[in-house]
Tab-separated table of C-alpha atoms and ligand atoms in Angstrom:
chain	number	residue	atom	x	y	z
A	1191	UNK	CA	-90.108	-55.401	-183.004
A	1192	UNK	CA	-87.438	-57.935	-183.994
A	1193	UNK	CA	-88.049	-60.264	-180.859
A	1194	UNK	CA	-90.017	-62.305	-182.636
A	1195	UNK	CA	-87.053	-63.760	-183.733
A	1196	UNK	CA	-86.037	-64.502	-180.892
A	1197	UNK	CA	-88.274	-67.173	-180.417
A	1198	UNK	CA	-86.568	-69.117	-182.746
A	1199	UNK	CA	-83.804	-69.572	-181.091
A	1200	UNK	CA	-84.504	-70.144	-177.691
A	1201	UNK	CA	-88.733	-70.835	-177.102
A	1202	UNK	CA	-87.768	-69.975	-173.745
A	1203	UNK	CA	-86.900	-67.103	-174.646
A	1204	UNK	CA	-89.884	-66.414	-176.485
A	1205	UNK	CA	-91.763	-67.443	-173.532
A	1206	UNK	CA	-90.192	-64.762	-170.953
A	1207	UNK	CA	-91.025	-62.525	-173.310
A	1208	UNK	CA	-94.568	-63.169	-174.150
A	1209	UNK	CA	-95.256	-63.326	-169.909
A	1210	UNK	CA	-93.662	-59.483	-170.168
A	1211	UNK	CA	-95.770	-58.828	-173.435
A	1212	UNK	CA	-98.798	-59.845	-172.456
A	1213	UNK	CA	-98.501	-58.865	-168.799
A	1214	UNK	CA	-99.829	-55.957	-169.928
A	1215	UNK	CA	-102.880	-57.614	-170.908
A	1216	UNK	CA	-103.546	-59.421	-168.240
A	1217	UNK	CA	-106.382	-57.185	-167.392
A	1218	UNK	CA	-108.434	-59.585	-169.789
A	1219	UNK	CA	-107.901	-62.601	-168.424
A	1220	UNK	CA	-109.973	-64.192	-171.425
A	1221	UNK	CA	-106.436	-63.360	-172.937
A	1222	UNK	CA	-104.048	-64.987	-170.052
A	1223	UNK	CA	-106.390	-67.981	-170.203
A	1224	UNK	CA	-105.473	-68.623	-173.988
A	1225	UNK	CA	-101.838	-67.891	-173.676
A	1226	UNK	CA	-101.486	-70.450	-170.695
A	1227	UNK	CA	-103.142	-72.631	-173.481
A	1228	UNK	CA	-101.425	-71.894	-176.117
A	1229	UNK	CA	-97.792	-70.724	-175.202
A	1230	UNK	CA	-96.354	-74.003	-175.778
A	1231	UNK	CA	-97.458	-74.482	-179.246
A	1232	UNK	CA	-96.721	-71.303	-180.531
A	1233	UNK	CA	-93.324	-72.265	-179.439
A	1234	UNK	CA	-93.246	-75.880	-180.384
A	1235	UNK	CA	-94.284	-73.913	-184.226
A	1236	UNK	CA	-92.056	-71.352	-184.117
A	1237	UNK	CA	-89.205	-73.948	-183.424
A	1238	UNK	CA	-90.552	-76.275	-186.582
A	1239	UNK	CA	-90.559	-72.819	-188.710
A	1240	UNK	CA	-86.917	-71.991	-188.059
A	1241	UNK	CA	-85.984	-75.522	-188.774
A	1242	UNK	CA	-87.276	-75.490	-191.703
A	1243	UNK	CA	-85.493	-72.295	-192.561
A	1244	UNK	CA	-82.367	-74.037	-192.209
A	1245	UNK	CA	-83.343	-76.587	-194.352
A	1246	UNK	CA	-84.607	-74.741	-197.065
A	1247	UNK	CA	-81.674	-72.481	-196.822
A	1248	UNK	CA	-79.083	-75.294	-196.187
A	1249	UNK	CA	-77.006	-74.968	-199.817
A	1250	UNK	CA	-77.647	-70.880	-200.165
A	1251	UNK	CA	-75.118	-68.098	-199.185
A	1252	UNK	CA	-77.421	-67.121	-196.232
A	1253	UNK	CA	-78.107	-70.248	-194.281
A	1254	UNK	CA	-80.566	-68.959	-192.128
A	1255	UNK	CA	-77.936	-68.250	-189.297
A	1256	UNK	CA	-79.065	-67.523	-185.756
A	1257	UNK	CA	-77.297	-64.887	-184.734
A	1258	UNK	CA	-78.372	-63.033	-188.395
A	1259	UNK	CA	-81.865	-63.804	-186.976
A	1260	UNK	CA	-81.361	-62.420	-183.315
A	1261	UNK	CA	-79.933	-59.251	-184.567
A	1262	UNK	CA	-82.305	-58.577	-186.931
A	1263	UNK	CA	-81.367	-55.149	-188.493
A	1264	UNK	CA	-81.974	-56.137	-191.636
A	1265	UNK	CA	-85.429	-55.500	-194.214
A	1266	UNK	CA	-84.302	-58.155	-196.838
A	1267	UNK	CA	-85.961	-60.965	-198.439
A	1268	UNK	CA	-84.514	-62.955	-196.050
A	1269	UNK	CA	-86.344	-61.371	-193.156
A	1270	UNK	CA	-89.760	-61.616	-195.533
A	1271	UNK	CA	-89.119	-65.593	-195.391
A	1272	UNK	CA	-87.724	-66.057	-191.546
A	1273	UNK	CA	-91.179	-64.322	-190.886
A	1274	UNK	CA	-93.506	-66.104	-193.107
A	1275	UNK	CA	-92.064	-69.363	-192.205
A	1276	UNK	CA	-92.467	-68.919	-188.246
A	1277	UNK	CA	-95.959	-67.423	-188.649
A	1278	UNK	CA	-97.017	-70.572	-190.663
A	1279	UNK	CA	-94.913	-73.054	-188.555
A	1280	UNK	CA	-97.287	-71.335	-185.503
A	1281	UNK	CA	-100.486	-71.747	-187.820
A	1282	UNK	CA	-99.718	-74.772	-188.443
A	1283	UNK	CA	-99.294	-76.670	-185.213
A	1284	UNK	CA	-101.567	-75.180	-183.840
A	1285	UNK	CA	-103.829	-76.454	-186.191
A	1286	UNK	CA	-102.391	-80.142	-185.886
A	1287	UNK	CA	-102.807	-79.760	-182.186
A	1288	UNK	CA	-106.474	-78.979	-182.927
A	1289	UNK	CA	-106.933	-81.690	-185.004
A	1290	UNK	CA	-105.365	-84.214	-182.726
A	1291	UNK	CA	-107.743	-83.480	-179.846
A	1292	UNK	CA	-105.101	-81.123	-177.807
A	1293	UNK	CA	-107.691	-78.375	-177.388
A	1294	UNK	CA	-110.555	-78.607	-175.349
A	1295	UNK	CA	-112.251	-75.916	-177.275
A	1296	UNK	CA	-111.708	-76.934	-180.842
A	1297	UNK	CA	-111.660	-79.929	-183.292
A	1298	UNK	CA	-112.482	-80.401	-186.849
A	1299	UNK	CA	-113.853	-78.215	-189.591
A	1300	UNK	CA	-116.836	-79.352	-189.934
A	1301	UNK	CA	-118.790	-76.033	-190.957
A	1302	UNK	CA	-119.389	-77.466	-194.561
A	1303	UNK	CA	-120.132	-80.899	-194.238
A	1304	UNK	CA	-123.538	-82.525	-196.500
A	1305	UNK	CA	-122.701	-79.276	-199.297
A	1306	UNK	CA	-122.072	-79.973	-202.556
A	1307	UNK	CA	-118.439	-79.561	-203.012
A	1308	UNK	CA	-118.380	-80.184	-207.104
A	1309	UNK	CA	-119.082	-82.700	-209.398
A	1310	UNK	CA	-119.800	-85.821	-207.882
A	1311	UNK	CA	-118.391	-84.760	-204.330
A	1312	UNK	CA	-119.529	-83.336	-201.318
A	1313	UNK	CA	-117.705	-82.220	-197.766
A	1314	UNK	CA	-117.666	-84.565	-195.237
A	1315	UNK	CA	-115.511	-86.177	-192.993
A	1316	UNK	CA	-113.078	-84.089	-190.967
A	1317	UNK	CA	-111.067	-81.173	-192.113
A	1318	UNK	CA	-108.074	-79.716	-189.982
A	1319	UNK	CA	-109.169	-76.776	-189.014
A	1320	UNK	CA	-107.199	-73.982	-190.130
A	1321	UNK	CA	-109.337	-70.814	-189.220
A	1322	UNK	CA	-108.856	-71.609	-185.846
A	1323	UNK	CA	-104.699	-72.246	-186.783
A	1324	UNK	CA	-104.688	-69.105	-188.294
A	1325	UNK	CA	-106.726	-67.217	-185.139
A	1326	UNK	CA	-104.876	-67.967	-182.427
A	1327	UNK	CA	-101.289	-67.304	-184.897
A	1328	UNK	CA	-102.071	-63.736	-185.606
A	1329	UNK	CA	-103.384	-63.143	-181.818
A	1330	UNK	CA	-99.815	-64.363	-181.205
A	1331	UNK	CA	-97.300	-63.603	-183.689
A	1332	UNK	CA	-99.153	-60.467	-184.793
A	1333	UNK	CA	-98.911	-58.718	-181.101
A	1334	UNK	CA	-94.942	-58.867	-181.643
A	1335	UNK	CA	-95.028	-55.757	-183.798
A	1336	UNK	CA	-95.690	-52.977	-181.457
A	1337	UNK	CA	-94.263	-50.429	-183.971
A	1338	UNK	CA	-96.332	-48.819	-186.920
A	1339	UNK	CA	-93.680	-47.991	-189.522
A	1340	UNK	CA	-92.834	-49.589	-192.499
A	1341	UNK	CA	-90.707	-52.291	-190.837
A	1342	UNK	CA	-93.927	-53.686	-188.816
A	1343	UNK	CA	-95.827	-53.472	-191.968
A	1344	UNK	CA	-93.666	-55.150	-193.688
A	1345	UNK	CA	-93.754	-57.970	-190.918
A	1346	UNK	CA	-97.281	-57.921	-190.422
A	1347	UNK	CA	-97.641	-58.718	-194.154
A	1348	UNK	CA	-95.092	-61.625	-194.615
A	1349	UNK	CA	-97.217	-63.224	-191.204
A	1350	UNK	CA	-99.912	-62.884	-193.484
A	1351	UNK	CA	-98.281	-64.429	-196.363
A	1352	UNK	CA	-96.978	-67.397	-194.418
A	1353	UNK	CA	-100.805	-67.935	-193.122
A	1354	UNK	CA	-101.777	-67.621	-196.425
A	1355	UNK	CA	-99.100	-70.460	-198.125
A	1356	UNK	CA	-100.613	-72.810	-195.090
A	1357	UNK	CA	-104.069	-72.624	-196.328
A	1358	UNK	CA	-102.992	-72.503	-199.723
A	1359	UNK	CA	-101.081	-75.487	-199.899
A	1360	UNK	CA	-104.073	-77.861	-197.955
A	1361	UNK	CA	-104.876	-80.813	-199.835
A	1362	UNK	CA	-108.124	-82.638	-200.494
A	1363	UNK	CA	-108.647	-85.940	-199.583
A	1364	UNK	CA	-111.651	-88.061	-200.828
A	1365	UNK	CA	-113.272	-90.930	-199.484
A	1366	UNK	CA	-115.443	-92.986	-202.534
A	1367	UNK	CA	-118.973	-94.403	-201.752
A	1368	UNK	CA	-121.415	-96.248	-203.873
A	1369	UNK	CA	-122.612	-100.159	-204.530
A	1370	UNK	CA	-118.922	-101.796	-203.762
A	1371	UNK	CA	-117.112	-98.844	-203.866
A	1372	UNK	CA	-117.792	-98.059	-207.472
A	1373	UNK	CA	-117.635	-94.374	-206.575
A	1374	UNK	CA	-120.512	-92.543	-207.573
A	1375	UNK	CA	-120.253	-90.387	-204.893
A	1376	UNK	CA	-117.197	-89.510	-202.666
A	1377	UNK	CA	-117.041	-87.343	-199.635
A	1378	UNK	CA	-113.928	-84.970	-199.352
A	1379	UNK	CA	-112.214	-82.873	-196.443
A	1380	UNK	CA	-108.804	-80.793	-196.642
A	1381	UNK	CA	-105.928	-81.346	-194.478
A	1382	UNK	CA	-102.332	-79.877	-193.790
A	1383	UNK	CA	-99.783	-81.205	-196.183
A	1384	UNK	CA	-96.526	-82.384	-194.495
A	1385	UNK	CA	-94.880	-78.549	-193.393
A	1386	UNK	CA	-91.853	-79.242	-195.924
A	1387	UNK	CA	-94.699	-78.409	-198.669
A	1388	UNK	CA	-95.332	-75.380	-197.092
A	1389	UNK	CA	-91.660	-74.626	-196.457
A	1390	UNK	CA	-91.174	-75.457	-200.184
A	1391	UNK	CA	-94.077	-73.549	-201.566
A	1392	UNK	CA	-92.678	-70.200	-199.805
A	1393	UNK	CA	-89.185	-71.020	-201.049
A	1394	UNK	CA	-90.397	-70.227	-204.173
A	1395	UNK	CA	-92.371	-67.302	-202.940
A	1396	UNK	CA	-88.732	-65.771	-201.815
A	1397	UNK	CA	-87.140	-66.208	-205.186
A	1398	UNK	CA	-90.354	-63.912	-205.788
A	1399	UNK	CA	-90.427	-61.698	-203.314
A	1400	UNK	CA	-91.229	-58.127	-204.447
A	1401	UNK	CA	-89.591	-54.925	-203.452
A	1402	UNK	CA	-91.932	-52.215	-201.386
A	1403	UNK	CA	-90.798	-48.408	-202.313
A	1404	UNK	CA	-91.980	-46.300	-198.919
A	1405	UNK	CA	-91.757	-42.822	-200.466
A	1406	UNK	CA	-88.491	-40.765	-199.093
A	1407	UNK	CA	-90.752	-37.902	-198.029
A	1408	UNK	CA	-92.630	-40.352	-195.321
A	1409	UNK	CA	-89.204	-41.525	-193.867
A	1410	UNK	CA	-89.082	-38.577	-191.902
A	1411	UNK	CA	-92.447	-37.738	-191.150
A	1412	UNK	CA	-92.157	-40.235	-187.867
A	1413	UNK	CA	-95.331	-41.749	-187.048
A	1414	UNK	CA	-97.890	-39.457	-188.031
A	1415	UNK	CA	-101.101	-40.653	-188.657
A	1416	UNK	CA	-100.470	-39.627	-192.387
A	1417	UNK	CA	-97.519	-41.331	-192.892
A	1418	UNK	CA	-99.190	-44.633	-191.313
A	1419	UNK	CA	-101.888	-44.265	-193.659
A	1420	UNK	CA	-99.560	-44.225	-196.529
A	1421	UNK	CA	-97.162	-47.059	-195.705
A	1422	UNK	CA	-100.791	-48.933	-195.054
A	1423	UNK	CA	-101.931	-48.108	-198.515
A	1424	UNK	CA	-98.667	-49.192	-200.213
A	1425	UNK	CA	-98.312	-52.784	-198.772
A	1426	UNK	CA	-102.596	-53.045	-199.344
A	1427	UNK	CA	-101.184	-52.820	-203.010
A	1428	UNK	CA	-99.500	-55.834	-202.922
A	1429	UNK	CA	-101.217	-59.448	-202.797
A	1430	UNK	CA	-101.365	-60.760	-199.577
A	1431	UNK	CA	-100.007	-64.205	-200.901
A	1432	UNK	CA	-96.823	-62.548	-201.671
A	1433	UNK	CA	-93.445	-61.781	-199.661
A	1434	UNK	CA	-92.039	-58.405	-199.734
A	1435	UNK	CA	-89.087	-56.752	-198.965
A	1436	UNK	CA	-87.735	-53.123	-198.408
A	1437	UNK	CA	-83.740	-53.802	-198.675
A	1438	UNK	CA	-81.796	-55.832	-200.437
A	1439	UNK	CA	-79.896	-58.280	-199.206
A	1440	UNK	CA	-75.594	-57.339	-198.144
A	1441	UNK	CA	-73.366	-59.872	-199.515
A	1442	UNK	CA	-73.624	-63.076	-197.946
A	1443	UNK	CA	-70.451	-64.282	-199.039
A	1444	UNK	CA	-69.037	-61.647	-196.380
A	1445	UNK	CA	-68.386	-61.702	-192.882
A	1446	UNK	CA	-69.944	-58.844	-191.227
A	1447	UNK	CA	-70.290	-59.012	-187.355
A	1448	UNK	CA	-72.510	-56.096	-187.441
A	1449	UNK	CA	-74.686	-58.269	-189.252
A	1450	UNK	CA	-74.052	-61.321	-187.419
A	1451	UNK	CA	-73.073	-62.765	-190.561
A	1452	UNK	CA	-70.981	-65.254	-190.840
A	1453	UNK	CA	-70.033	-65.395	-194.497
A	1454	UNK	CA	-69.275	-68.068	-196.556
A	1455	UNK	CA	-66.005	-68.886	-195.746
A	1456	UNK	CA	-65.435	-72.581	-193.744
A	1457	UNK	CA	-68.762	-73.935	-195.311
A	1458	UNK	CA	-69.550	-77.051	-197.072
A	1459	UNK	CA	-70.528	-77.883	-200.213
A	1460	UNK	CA	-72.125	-80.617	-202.427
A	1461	UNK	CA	-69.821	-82.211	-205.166
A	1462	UNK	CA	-70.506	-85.341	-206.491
A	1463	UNK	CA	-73.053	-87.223	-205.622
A	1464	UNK	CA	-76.051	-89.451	-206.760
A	1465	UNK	CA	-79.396	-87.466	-205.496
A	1466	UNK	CA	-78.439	-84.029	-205.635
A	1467	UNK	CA	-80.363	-81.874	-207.498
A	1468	UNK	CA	-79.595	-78.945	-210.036
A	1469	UNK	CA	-79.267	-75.994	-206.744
A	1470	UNK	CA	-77.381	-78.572	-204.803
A	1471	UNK	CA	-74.219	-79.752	-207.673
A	1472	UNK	CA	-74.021	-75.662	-208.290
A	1473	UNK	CA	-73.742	-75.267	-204.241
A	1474	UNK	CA	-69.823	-75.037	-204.526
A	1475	UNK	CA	-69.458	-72.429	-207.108
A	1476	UNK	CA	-72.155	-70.395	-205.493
A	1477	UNK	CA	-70.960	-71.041	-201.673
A	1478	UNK	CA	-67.014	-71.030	-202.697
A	1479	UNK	CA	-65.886	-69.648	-206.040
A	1480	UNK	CA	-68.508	-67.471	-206.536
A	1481	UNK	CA	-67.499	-65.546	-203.611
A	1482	UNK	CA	-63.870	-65.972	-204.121
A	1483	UNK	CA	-63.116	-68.788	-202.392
A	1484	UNK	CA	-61.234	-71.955	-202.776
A	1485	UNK	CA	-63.063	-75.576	-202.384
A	1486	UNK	CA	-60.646	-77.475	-200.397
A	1487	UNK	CA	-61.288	-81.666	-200.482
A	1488	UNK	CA	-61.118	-83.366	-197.212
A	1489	UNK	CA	-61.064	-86.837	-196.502
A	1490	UNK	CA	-62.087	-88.424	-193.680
A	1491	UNK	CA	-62.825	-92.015	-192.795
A	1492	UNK	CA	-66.325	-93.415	-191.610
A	1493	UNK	CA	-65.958	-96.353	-189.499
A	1494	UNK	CA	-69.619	-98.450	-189.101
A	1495	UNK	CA	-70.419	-101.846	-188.374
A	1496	UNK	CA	-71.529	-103.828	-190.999
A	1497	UNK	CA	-71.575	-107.737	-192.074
A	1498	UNK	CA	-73.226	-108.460	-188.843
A	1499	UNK	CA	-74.204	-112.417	-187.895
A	1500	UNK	CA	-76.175	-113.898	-185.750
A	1501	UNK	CA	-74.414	-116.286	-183.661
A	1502	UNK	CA	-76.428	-119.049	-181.416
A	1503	UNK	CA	-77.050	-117.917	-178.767
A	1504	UNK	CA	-77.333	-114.535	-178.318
A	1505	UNK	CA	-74.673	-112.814	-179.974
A	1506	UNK	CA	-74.227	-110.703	-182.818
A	1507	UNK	CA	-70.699	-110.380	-183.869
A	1508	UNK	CA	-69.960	-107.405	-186.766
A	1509	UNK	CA	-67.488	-106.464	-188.239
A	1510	UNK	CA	-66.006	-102.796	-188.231
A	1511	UNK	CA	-65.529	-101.518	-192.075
A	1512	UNK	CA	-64.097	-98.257	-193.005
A	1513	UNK	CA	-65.566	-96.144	-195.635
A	1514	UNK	CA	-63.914	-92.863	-197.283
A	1515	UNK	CA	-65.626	-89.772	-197.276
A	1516	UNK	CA	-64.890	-87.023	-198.953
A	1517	UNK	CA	-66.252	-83.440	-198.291
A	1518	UNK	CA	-65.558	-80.382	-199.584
A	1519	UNK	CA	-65.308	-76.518	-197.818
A	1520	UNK	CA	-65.093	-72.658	-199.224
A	1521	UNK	CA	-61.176	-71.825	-197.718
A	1522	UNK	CA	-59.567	-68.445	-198.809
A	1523	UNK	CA	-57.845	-69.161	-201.913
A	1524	UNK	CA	-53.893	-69.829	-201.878
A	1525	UNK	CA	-53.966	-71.800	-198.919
A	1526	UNK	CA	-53.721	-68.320	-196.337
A	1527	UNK	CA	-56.679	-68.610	-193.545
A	1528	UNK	CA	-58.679	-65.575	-192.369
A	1529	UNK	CA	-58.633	-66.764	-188.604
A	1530	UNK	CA	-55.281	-68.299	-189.408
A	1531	UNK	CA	-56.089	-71.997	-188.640
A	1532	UNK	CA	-53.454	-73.682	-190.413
A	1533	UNK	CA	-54.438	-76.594	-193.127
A	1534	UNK	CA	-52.377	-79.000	-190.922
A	1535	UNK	CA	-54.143	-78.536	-187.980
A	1536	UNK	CA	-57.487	-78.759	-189.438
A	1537	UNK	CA	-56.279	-82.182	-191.208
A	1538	UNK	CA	-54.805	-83.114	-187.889
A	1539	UNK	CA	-58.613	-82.796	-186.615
A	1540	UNK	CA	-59.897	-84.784	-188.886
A	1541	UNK	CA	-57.572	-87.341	-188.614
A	1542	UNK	CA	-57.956	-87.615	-185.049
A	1543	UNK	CA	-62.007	-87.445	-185.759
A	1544	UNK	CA	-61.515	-90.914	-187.873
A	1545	UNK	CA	-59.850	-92.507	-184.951
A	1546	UNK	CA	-62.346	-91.849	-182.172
B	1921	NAG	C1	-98.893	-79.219	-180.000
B	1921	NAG	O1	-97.985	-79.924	-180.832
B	1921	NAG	C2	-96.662	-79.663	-180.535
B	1921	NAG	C3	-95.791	-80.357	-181.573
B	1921	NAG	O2	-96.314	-81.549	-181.995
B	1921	NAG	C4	-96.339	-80.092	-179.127
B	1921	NAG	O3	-94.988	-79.841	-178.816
B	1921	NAG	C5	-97.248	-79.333	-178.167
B	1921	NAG	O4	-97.032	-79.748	-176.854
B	1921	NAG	C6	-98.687	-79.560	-178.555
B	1921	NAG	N1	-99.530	-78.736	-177.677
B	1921	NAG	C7	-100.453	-79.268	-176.863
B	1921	NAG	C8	-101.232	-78.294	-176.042
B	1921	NAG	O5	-100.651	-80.450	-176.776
B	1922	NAG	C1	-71.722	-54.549	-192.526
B	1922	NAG	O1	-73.018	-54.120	-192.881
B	1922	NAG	C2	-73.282	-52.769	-192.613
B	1922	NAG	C3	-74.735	-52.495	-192.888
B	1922	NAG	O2	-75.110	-52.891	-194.166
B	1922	NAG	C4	-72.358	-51.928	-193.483
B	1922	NAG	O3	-72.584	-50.551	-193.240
B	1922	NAG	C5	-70.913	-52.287	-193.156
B	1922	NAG	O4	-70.051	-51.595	-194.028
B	1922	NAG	C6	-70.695	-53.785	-193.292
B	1922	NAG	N1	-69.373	-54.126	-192.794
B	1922	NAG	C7	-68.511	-54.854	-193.492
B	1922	NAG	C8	-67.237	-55.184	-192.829
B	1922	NAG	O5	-68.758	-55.257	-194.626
B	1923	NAG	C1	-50.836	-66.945	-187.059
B	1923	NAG	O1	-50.298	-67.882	-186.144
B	1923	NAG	C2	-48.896	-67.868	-186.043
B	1923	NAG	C3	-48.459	-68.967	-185.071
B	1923	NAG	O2	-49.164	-70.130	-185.270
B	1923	NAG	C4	-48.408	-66.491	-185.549
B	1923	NAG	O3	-46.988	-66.454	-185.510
B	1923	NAG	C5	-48.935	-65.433	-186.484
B	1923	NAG	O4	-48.575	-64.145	-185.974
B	1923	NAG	C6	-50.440	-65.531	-186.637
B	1923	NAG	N1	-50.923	-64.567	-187.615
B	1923	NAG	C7	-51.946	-63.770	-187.413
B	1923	NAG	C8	-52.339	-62.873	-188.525
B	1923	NAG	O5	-52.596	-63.802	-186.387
């Protein structure tokens, strides 16, 4: 049930295994027809959701690491956020493609256009149309979990919840009308926000997310129609605008192959700097020392060009000026390594970086 993950990582990937999927569907070819159509936008979204994973998760303990992703054993909030990010990266270019004229079959919502909206407004114009975005994403992402326990419901509902942060998140745009644009009326339509909203507005969701207790007594009782009913009723308690979880999360400062996590150790962290925010100046202690970790300061030199003129004619001669960097990394504290790289040789690496 995990493969949806592994779309992520390789769309190719995802696309083998949507032909082997949905061979078995192929006896309605309405349904082949829209995933020739389709299949490289779902993929295309996917790849947007996963990147935005990594940016969102970019200063955390859990960095939204691919291999993590691939193996995907794991029920934890993480896993509520990798799937409500991809289902809405899928909604969401999907709907983009719609609204950019990539789809024969659909185009802008205009279902509501001449009714009042409020005060002093009514629809018009052209709104992206996310009920077809969010159609054609559950048709896809949806038919990944084949299972019916409380893992798939779980996915199901953080699909839903990413869906649900898409439309949630759409802004209103107004046009104004009236003698020279004094206003009087104004037509108004909704349209995507840039995905980073959406990315943001579900970070917040996952600081959130909300822990589903499956009774013990139904862990066992396999995949009776009973215990389906149950796990159905218990995740129908929850708001579908929510993420939810059944595990917590290991320790992310910890290597665990089993896992496939890499831990904490060898990262980088944020320092000094002018336009970091609050999470970003605390990544060090929560990356490094928090996990018992050293930060170790490395310097390394930036060579650009820079004080460039124009000489007549045609040349532009620069000159080459060096710049000091310095970065910081989580090393095991009193200088012994884990996978016994030796501080020289890692400073001989750099040094031989700032050459080149
Ligand atoms: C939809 O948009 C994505 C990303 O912009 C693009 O890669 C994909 O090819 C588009 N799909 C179609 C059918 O044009
Ligand atoms: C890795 O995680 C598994 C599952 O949570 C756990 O049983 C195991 O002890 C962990 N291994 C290490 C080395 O921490
Ligand atoms: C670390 O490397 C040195 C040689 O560079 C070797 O002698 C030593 O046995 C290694 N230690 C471990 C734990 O692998």
């Amino acid at each position: 049930t995990e493969n949806l993950l592994l779309f992520m990582i390789e769309p190719i990937q995802f696309l083998v295994y949507c032909t082997i999927t949905y061979a078995m569907m192929i006896y309605s070819s309405v349904f082949l027809q829209a995933y020739l159509i389709y299949s490289s936008s779902v993929a295309a979204g996917a790849q947007s959701g996963i990147e935005e994973c990594k940016y969102q998760f970019a200063w955390d303990r859990w960095n939204c690491p691919e291999r993590a992703l691939q193996l995907g054993l794991v029920k934890t909030w993480e896993t509520a956020f990798v799937h409500a990010i991809s289902s809405a990266g899928v909604m969401y270019t999907l709907t983009r493609n719609c609204s950019l004229g990539d789809f024969d079959n659909c185009g802008c919502d205009d279902t509501r256009n001449g009714q009042r909206g409020g005060t002093g407004w009514q629809w018009g114009g052209c709104s992206d149309n996310v009920g077809f975005g969010e159609a054609i994403s559950k048709q896809f992402v949806d038919a990944l979990e084949t299972g019916q326990d409380a893992r798939a419901a779980m996915n199901l509902h953080n699909n839903e919840a990413g869906r649900k942060a898409v439309k949630g998140t759409m802004q209103k745009t107004c046009k104004c009308h009236g003698v020279s644009g004094s206003c009087t009326t104004q037509t108004c339509w909704l349209q995507l926000p840039e995905f980073r909203e959406v990315g943001n507005y579900l970070k917040e969701k996952y600081h959130r997310a909300l822990k589903v207790y499956i009774v013990d007594l139904l862990r066992g009782a396999g995949n009776s129609a009973a215990s389906r009913g149950a796990i159905a009723e218990t995740f129908s308690s929850f708001s579908r605008k929510e993420l939810v979880h059944l595990e917590d999360s290991p320790d992310y400062c910890l290597e665990n192959r089993t896992l496939g996590l890499p831990g904490t150790e060898g990262r980088e962290c944020l320092k000094k700097g002018k336009n970091l925010n609050k999470w970003e100046k605390r990544s060090c202690k929560r990356l490094c020392g928090e996990c018992g970790l050293a930060v170790e300061e490395r310097k390394a030199e930036l060579v650009s060009s820079c004080n460039c003129k124009f000489h007549w004619c045609c040349a532009v001669k620069c000159e080459q000026c060096r710049k000091t960097v310095t970065k910081y990394f989580c090393v095991k504290k009193g200088g012994q390594r884990g996978k016994n790289e030796s501080a020289g040789s890692r400073k001989k690496n750099l040094r031989l970086r700032k050459k080149h």
